[in-house]
Amino acid sequence: SIDQQLVNMIADAKAVVANNNITNVSDKIFIIGYSASANFSSRFALLHTEIVQAVAVGGVNAHPILPLTQLNGQELTYPVGIGDVQNITGISINLDAYKNVKQYIYMGEN
């Protein structure tokens, strides 16, 4: 999948940095996107909390993913919510870790 390709690219970049004796580098990344890339960035941050420190996304097509399995008795399926995310992605969401991911979400030019 595309997100796993990015995970592999990040691991490769970390190895290159380490091999060049650069040590003052965070273990976690910042990811930024707008519109379709905002959707990807937002989803990536939810699915890969172990490597994401912060996310900044704009124009996320009306709303980001709600970190809820249900609302008012209605299951919130992925990507609206996380009700069935493990069935779809095979990834179990760590909500405690996700709460620690800093997020800046904006719409429009203002």
XYZ file of C-alpha atoms in Angstrom:
110
model
C 0.000 0.000 0.000
C 1.033 3.612 -0.432
C 1.190 4.290 3.288
C 3.515 1.316 3.775
C 5.725 2.662 0.983
C 6.018 5.918 2.942
C 6.781 4.005 6.151
C 9.592 2.213 4.284
C 10.898 5.498 2.834
C 10.999 7.023 6.323
C 12.901 4.000 7.662
C 15.364 4.288 4.766
C 15.862 8.019 5.422
C 16.511 7.291 9.103
C 19.136 4.724 8.122
C 20.856 7.172 5.758
C 20.885 9.837 8.473
C 22.266 7.398 11.057
C 24.943 6.153 8.619
C 26.088 9.743 8.195
C 26.441 10.207 11.958
C 23.659 12.772 12.166
C 22.218 12.255 15.617
C 20.063 15.288 16.409
C 17.009 13.973 14.541
C 13.562 13.144 15.916
C 12.265 9.590 15.677
C 8.889 10.956 14.592
C 7.855 12.931 11.524
C 5.724 15.959 10.710
C 3.374 15.369 7.780
C 1.593 18.105 5.827
C -1.021 18.022 3.099
C -3.788 19.947 1.398
C -6.939 18.548 -0.256
C -6.340 14.964 -1.394
C -2.884 14.910 0.190
C -4.509 16.218 3.396
C -6.781 13.198 3.404
C -3.753 10.943 2.993
C -1.801 12.785 5.707
C -4.706 12.681 8.147
C -5.236 8.960 7.573
C -1.517 8.259 7.757
C -1.314 10.002 11.145
C -4.185 7.880 12.455
C -2.811 4.589 11.124
C 0.872 5.180 11.966
C 0.859 7.047 15.270
C 4.118 5.361 16.248
C 6.069 7.492 13.751
C 3.985 10.708 13.507
C 4.612 13.601 15.864
C 2.396 16.181 14.155
C 0.122 16.656 11.162
C -1.028 19.852 9.426
C -3.833 19.423 6.931
C -6.091 21.760 5.014
C -9.065 21.303 2.744
C -9.828 17.855 4.141
C -13.078 17.610 2.169
C -15.389 18.765 4.974
C -13.968 16.857 7.944
C -11.041 14.857 9.272
C -11.479 11.267 10.456
C -13.355 11.145 13.744
C -11.481 8.920 16.228
C -14.752 7.249 17.234
C -16.156 3.798 16.552
C -19.729 5.048 16.844
C -21.810 8.148 17.503
C -25.359 8.078 18.871
C -25.515 4.310 18.303
C -24.458 4.591 14.637
C -21.213 2.870 13.611
C -18.790 5.334 12.072
C -17.072 3.384 9.302
C -13.639 4.272 7.948
C -12.749 6.881 6.796
C -15.539 8.864 8.516
C -14.689 7.155 11.809
C -12.738 4.122 12.951
C -15.557 1.598 13.469
C -14.225 -0.890 10.935
C -10.684 0.373 10.363
C -9.010 -2.809 11.632
C -11.080 -4.976 9.284
C -10.134 -2.782 6.319
C -6.491 -1.990 7.074
C -5.394 -4.735 9.457
C -4.162 -1.989 11.790
C -5.400 -1.644 15.343
C -5.751 2.042 16.221
C -3.922 3.155 19.364
C -6.191 6.001 20.482
C -3.929 6.957 23.389
C -1.018 7.436 20.981
C -3.272 9.226 18.472
C -4.298 11.745 21.149
C -0.602 12.687 21.438
C -0.253 13.474 17.723
C -0.408 17.260 17.406
C -2.886 18.315 14.717
C -3.522 21.553 12.880
C -6.604 21.232 10.674
C -7.877 24.128 8.564
C -10.378 24.860 5.799
C -10.348 27.603 3.201
C -8.008 30.500 2.786
C -8.663 31.999 6.219
